[in-house]
Short mmCIF file of C-alpha atoms in Angstrom, two decimals:
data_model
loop_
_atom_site.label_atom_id
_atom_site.label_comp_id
_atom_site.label_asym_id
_atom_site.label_seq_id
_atom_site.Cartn_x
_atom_site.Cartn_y
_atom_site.Cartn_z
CA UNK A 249 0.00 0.00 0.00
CA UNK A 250 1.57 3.68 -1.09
CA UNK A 251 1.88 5.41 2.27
CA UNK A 252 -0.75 8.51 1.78
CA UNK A 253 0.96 12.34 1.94
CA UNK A 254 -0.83 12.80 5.33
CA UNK A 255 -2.39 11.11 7.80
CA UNK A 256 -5.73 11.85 8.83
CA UNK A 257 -5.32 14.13 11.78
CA UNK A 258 -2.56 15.87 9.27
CA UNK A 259 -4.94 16.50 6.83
CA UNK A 260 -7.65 17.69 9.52
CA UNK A 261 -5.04 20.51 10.63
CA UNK A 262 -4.30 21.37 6.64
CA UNK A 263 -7.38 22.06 5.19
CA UNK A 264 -8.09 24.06 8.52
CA UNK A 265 -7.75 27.56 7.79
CA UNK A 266 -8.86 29.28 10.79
CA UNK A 267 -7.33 32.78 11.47
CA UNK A 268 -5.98 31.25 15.22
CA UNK A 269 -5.42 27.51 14.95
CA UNK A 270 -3.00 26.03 17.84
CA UNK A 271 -1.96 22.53 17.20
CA UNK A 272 -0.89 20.44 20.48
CA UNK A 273 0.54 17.07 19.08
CA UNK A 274 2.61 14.35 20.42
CA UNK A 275 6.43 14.06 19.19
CA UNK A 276 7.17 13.05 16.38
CA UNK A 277 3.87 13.26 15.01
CA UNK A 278 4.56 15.94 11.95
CA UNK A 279 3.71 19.24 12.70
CA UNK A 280 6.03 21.01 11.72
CA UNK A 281 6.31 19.52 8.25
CA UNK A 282 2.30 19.78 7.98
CA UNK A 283 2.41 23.47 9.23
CA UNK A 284 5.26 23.99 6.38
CA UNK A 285 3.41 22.53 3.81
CA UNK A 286 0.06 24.64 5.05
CA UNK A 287 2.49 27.49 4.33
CA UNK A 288 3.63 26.56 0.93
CA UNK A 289 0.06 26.04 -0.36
CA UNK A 290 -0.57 28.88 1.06
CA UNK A 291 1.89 31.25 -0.75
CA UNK A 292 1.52 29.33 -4.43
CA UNK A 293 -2.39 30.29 -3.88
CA UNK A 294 -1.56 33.68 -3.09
CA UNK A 295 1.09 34.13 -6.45
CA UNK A 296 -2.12 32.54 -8.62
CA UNK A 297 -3.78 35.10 -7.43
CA UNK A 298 -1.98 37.92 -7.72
CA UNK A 299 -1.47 38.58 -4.20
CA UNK A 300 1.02 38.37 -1.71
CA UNK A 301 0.91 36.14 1.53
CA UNK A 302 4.13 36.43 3.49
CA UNK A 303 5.13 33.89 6.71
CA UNK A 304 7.35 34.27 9.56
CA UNK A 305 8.47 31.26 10.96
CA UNK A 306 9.46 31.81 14.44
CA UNK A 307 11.67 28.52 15.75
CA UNK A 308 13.19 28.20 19.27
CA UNK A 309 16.36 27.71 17.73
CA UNK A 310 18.94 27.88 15.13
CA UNK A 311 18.93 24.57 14.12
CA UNK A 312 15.08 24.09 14.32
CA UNK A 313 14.70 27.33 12.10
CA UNK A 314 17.40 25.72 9.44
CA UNK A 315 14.74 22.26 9.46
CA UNK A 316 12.17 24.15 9.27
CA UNK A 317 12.72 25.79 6.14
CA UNK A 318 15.26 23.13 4.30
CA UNK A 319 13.38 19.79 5.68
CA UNK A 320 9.67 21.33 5.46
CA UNK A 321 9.27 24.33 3.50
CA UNK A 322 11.56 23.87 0.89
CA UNK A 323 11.13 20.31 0.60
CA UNK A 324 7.41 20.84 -0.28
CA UNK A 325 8.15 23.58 -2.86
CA UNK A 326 10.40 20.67 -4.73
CA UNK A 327 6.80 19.51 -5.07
CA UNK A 328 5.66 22.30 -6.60
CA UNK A 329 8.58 21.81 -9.38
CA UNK A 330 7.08 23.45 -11.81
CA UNK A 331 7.60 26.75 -10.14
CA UNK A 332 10.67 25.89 -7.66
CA UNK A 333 13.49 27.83 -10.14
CA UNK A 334 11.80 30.83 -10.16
CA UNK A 335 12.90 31.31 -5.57
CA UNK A 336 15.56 33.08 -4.51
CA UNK A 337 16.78 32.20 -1.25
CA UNK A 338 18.44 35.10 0.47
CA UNK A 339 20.13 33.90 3.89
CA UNK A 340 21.39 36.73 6.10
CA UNK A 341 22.93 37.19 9.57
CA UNK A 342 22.03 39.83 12.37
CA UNK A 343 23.77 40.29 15.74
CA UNK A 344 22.57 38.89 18.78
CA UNK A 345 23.26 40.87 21.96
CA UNK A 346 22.32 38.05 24.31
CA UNK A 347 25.07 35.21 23.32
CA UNK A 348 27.33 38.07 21.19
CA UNK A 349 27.62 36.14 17.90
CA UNK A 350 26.10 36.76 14.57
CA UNK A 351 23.05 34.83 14.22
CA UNK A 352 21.62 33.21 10.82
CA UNK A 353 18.21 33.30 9.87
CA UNK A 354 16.67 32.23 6.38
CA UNK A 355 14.54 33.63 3.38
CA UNK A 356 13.23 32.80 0.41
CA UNK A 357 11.84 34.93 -2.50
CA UNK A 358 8.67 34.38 -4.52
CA UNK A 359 8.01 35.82 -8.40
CA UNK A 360 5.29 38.05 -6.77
CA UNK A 361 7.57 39.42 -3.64
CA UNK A 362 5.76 37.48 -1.47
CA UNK A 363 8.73 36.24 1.62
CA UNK A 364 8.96 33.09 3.94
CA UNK A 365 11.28 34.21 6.87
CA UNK A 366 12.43 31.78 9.55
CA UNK A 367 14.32 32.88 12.27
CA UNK A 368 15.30 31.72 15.92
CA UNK A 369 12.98 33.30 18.18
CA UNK A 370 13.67 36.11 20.85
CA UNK A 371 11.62 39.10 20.89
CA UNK A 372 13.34 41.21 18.95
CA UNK A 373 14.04 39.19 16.23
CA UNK A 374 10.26 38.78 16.49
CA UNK A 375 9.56 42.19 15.61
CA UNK A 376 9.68 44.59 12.43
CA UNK A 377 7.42 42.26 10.36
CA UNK A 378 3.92 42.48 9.03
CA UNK A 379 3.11 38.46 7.82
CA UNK A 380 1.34 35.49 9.39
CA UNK A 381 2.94 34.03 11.93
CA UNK A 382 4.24 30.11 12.73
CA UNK A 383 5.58 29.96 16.55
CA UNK A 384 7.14 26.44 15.71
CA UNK A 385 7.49 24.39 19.06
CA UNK A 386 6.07 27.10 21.43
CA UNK A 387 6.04 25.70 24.99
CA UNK A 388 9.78 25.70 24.31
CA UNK A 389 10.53 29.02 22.91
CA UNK A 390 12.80 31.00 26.02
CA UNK A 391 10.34 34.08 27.48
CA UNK A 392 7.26 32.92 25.34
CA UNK A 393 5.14 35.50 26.81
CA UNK A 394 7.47 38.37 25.65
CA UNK A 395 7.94 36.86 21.97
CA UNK A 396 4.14 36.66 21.85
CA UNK A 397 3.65 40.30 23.42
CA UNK A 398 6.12 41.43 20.79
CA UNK A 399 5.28 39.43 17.52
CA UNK A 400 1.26 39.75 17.65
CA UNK A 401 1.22 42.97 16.32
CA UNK A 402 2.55 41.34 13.12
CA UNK A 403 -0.41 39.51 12.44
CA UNK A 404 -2.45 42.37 13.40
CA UNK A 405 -3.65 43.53 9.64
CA UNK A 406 -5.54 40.34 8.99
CA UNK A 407 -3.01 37.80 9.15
CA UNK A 408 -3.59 34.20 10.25
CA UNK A 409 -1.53 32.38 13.04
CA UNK A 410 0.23 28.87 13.85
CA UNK A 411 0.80 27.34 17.13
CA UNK A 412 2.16 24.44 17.85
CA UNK A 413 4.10 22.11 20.11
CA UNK A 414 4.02 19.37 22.68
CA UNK A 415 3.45 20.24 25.97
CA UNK A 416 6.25 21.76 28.35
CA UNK A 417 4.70 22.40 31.94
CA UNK A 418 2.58 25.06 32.39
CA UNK A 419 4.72 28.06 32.76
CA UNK A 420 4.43 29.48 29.36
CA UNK A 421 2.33 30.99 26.64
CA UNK A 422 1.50 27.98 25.07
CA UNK A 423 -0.21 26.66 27.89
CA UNK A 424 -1.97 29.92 28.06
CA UNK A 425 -3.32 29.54 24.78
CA UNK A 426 -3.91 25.76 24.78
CA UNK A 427 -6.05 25.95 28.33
CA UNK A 428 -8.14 29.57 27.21
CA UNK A 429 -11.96 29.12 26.32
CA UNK A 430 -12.13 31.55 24.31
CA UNK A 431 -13.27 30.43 20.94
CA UNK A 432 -11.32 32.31 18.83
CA UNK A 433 -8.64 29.63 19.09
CA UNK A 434 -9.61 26.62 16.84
CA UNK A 435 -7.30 23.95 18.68
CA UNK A 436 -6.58 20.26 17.64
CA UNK A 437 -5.21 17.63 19.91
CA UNK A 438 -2.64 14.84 18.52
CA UNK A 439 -1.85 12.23 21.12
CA UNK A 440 0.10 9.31 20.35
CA UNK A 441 -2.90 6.85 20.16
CA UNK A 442 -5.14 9.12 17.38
CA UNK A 443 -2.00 9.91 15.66
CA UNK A 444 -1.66 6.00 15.33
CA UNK A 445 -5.11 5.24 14.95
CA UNK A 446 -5.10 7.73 11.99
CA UNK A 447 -2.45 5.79 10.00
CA UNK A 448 1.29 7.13 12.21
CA UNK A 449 3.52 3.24 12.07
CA UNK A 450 3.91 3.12 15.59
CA UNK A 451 3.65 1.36 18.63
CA UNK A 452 2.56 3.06 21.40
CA UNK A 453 3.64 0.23 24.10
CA UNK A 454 7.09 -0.33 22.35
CA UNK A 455 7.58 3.43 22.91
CA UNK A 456 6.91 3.72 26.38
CA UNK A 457 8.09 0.68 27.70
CA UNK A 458 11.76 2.10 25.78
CA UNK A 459 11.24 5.31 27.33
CA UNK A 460 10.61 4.00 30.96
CA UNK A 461 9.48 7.49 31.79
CA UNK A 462 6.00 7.89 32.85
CA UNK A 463 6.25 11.48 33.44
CA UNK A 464 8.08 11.74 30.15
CA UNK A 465 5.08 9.63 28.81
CA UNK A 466 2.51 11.30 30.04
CA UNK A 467 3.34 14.77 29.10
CA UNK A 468 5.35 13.87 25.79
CA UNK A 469 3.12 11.54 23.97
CA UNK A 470 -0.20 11.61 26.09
CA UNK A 471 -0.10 15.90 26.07
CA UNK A 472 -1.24 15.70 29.65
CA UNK A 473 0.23 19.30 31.49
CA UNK A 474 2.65 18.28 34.41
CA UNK A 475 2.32 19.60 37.74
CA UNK A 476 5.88 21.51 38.63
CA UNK A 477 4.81 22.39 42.23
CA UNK A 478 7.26 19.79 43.28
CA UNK A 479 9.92 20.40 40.83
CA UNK A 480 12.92 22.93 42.12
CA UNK A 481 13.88 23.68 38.58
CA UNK A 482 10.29 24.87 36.50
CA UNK A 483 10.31 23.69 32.67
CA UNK A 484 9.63 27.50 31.96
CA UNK A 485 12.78 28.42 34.30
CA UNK A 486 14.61 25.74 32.18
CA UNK A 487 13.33 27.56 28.82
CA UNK A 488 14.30 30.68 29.77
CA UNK A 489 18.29 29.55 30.10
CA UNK A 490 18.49 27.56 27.09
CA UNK A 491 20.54 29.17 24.13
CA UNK A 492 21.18 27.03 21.03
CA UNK A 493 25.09 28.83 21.25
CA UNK A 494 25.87 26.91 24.86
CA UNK A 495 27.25 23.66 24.88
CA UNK A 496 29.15 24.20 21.68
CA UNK A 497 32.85 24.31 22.31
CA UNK A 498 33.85 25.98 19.78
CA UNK A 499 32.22 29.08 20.84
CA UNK A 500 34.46 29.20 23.96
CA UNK A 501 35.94 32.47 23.69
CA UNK A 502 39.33 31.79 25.87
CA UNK A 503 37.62 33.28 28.94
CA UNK A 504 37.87 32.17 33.03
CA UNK A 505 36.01 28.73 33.19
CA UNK A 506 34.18 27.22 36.42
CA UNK A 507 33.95 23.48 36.16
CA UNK A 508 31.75 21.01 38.04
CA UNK A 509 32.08 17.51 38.63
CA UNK A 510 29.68 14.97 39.73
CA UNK A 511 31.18 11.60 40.52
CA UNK A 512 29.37 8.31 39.32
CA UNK A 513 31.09 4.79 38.32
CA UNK A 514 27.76 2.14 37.96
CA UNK A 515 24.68 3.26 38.10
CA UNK A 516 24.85 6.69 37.92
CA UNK A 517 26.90 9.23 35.66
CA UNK A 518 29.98 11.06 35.83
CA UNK A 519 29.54 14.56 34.76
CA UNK A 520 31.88 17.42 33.71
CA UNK A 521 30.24 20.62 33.78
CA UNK A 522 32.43 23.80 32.01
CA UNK A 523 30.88 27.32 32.59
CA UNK A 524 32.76 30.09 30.79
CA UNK A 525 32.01 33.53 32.56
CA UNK A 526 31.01 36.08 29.70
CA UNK A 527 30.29 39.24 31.32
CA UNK A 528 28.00 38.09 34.44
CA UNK A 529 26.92 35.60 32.60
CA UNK A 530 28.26 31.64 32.99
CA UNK A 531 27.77 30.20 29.26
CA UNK A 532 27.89 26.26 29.11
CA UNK A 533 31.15 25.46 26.88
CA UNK A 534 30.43 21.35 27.19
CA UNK A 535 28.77 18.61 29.30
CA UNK A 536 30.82 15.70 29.35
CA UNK A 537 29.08 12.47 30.38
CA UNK A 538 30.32 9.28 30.86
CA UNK A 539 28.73 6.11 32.61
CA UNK A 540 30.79 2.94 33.93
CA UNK A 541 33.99 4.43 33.17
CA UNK A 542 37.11 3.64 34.65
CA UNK A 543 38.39 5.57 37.35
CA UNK A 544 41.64 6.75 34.90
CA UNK A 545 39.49 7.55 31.58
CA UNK A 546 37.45 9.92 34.38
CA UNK A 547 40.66 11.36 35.45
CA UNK A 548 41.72 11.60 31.83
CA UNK A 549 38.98 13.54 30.71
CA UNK A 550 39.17 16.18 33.77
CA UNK A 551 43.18 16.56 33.20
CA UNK A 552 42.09 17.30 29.00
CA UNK A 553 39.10 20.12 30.30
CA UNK A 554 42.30 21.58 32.59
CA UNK A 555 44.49 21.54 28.93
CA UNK A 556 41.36 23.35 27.04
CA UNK A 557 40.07 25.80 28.89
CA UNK A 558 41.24 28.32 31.43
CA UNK A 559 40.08 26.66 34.51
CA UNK A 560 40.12 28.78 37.71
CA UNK A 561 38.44 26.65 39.96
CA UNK A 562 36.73 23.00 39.98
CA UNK A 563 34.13 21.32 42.39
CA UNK A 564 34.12 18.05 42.36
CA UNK A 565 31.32 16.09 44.37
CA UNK A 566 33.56 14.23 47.52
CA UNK A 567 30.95 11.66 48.39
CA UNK A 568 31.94 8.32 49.42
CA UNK A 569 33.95 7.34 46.71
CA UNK A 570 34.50 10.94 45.60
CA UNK A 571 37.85 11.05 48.03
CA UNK A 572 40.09 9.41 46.17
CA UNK A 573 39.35 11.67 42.41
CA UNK A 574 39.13 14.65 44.34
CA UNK A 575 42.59 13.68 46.16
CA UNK A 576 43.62 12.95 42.85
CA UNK A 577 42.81 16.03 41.04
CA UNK A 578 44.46 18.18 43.90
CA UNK A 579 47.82 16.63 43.09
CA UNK A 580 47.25 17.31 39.32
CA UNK A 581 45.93 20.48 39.36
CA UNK A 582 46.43 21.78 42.39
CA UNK A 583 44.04 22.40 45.90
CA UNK A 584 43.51 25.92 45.40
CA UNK A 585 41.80 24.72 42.25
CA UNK A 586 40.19 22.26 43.04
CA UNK A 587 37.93 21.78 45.74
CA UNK A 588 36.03 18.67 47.10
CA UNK A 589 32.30 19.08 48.22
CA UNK A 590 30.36 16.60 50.74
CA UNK A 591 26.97 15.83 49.59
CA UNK A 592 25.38 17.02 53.29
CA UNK A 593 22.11 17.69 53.60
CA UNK A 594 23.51 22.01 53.82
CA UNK A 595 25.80 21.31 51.62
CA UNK A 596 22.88 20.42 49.15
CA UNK A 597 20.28 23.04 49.73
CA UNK A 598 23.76 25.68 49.65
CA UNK A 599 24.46 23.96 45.67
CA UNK A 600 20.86 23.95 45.10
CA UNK A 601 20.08 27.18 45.90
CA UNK A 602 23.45 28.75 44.45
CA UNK A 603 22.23 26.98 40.87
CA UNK A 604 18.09 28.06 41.12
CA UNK A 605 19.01 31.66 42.08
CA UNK A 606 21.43 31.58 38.80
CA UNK A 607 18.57 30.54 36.97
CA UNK A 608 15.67 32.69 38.01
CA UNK A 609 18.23 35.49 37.80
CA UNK A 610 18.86 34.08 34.12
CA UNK A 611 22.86 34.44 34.66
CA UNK A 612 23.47 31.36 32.96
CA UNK A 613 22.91 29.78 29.35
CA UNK A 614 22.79 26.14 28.85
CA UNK A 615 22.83 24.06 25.69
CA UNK A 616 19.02 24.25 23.55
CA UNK A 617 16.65 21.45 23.32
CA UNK A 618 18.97 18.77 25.10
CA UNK A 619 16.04 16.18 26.28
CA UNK A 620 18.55 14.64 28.58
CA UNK A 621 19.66 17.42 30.02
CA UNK A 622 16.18 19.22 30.39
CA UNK A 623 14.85 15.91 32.17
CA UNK A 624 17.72 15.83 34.80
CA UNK A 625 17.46 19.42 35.68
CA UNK A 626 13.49 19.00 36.05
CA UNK A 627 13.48 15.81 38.18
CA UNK A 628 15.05 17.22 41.23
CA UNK A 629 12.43 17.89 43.95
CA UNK A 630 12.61 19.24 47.53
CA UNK A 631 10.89 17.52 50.08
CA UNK A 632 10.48 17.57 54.00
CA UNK A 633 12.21 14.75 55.40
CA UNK A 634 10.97 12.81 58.40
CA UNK A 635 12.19 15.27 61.05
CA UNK A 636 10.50 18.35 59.00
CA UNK A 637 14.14 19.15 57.10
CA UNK A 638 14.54 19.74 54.01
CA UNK A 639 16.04 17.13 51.46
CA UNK A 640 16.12 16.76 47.86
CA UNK A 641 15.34 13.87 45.98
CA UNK A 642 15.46 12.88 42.42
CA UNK A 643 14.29 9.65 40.23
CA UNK A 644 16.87 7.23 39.37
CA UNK A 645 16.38 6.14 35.84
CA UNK A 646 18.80 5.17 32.96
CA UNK A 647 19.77 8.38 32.78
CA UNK A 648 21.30 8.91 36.31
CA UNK A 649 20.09 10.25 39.47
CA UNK A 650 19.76 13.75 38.38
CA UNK A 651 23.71 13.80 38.41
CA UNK A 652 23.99 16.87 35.20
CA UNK A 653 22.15 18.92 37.86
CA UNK A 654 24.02 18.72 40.58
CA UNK A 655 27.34 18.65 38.16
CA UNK A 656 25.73 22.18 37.29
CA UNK A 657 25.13 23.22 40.82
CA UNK A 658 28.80 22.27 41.43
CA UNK A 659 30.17 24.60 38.97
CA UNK A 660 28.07 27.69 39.94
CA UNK A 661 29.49 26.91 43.56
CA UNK A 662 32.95 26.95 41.95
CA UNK A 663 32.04 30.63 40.41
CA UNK A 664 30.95 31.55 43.77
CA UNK A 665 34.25 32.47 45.53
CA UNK A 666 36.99 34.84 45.53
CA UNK A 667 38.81 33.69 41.74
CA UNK A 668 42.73 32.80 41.85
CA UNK A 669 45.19 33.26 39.52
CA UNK A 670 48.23 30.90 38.21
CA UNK A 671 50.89 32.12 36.81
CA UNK A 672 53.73 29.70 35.45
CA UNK A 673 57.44 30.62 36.67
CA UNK A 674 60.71 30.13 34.72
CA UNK A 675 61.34 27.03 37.15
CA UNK A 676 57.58 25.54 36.34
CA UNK A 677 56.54 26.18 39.95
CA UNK A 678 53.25 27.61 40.52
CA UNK A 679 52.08 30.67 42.26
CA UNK A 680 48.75 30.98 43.45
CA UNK A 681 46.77 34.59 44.11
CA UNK A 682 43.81 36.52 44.87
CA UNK A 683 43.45 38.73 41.57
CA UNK A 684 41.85 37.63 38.73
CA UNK A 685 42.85 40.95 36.89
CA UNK A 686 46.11 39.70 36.66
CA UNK A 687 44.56 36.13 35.49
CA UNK A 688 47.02 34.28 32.71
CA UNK A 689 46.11 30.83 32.20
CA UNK A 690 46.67 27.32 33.76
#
């Protein structure tokens, strides 16, 4: 049997074209490439007729704005062959204050002037257009409310808007739209079992017994909203750090670096955690993971983060069989470098409450759309222990025991004392000071 263009629930949301239409699928599930292809028909209706129909696709990323237009919109104009040499694609970069590189967004060029833009969304990329509007992957977007406060106004003079994305807590916009009763909003819902009922090849149990997430499951693929009441690190906190420049290496710029290190050998994972400090600001140069690894390759991969970056201090977790590495790692690199941290119940809430305050003060930027990542920071909760004391807890899963967070904490703590410098002498001793002005490099 030819596998059909769409699937039902696909063609449902196409051929729907309501003014406010907010989509709220399950992963995986096509929206984006049915959205595109709304888009495309869209402009090749608006050329036959003489008019002009321009789109802004708004993406919460980089990357997810190059997909967008190479793997949906201009794959579905290759469809359209008959018109396809007649677009010019004009790409272009603009500045972005927040991370400090040039940025790229994307453009193509219709006979009749008519423009598809896609961009990565903040809100002032999101202004200075007059179009209808696709906010690709919403619930993810960083400040949601202040890209929609600032890009509505570009659908104001009749334009039509796209929503969509799977669910991502409740602290955003797209929650706010998805939940409103207003009627305006024409809304269709995509869980995993329509989407497979209306033709998707999957299987629903295979996925979820793979995932072994019910959380995961249940907001992912089910669309259900998750309660955060319990969660120290909000979804919509999370969104608000993420920048699809951190994690990337190669945008290190050669500046002081914080590093955490969360120690795990079996079950759970050893972490590096590099923060460059840009400004005020601690950017995430690389997350190194590494699970059952011997206790050299660990020591082998902290001694190579000492060789790349300029490392002024390191906190390693000293937990039970945290002595020896952090031991170690003094010898190597030194103890006014590194520092060992026992997991104490003070201790904790001090790391915990170091790392929150950097995010709800948004002084740090951490790598864009990293599921792994976004799950470990999320799963740590705060609870009242049996004698009314606070403790945090997190769910042990494949994945660790929340081990990036805490490898995150680790390195804000790091940030969070008076810097030191190293200078090396003619003789290759070290001397070890106060000033970071007069900072050269380990």
């Amino acid at each position: 049997m030819t596998k059909p263009l769409l699937y039902a629930y696909q063609r449902d949301w196409f051929l729907d074209r309501s003014r406010f239409k907010l989509g709220r699928f399950a992963r995986q599930t096509g929206k984006t490439f049915t959205t595109t292809l709304e888009i495309v028909d869209d402009v090749f209706e608006a050329e036959a007729a003489g008019r002009r129909s321009p789109w802004v696709i708004l993406s919460r990323g980089e990357r997810q704005a190059v997909e967008a237009m190479e793997e949906g919109v201009e794959r579905h104009i290759k469809a359209y062959s008959f018109a396809a040499k007649s677009i010019a694609r004009e790409d272009f970069d603009f500045y972005d204050e927040d991370s400090g590189v040039k940025r790229r967004g994307l453009q193509l060029i219709f006979p009749g002037k008519t423009k598809i833009t896609a961009l990565p969304a903040n809100a002032d990329t999101a202004r200075g257009f007059s179009a209808n509007m696709f906010f690709d992957e919403f619930a993810f977007h960083a400040d949601s409310r202040k890209i929609w406060a600032a890009a509505f106004p570009i659908i104001s003079a009749g334009w039509k808007v796209r929503v969509t994305s799977t669910p991502n807590g409740k602290g955003n916009k797209f929650y706010d739209l998805a939940t409103t009763a207003d009627p305006i909003w024409v809304k269709h819902v995509v869980d995993i079992h329509r989407a497979i009922a209306e033709g998707l090849p999957r299987d629903a149990e295979e996925l979820r017994r793979g995932l072994d997430d019910d959380d995961i499951w249940s907001q992912e693929y089910l669309l259900h909203w998750l309660d955060e009441a319990s969660a120290w690190l909000s979804f919509d906190l999370i969104n608000s750090c993420e920048h699809d420049h951190a994690g990337a290496p190669e945008h290190y710029t050669g500046g002081p670096c914080y590093v955490g290190v969360d120690i795990g050998r079996r079950n759970d994972l050893f972490v590096i955690w590099v923060d460059e400090l840009v400004g005020d600001v601690a950017w995430t140069r690389e997350i190194i993971t590494m699970k059952r690894a011997s206790f050299a390759a660990q020591d082998a991969a902290l001694d190579d983060v000492f060789n790349r970056y300029r490392v002024l201090r390191c906190c390693m977790d000293q937990t039970g069989m945290g002595e020896k590495p952090v031991e170690d790692a003094q010898a190597r690199h030194g103890s006014m470098r590194v520092e060992g941290v026992l997991f104490t119940g003070p201790n904790k809430m001090h790391l915990a409450t170091l790392g929150k305050q950097a995010f709800e003060d948004r002084k740090c930027r951490i790598p864009l759309g990293d599921k792994a990542l976004r799950t470990d920071l999320h799963k740590l909760r705060k609870e009242s222990s049996a004698t009314g004391a606070p403790r945090f807890v997190a769910d042990s899963d494949s994945e660790g025991h929340a081990d990036r967070a805490w490898a995150c904490f680790l390195a804000k703590n790091a940030a969070d004392r008076p810097p030191v410098r190293m200078e090396h002498q003619s003789t290759g001793a070290k001397r070890i000071s106060n000033d970071l002005a007069d900072f050269v490099g380990g």
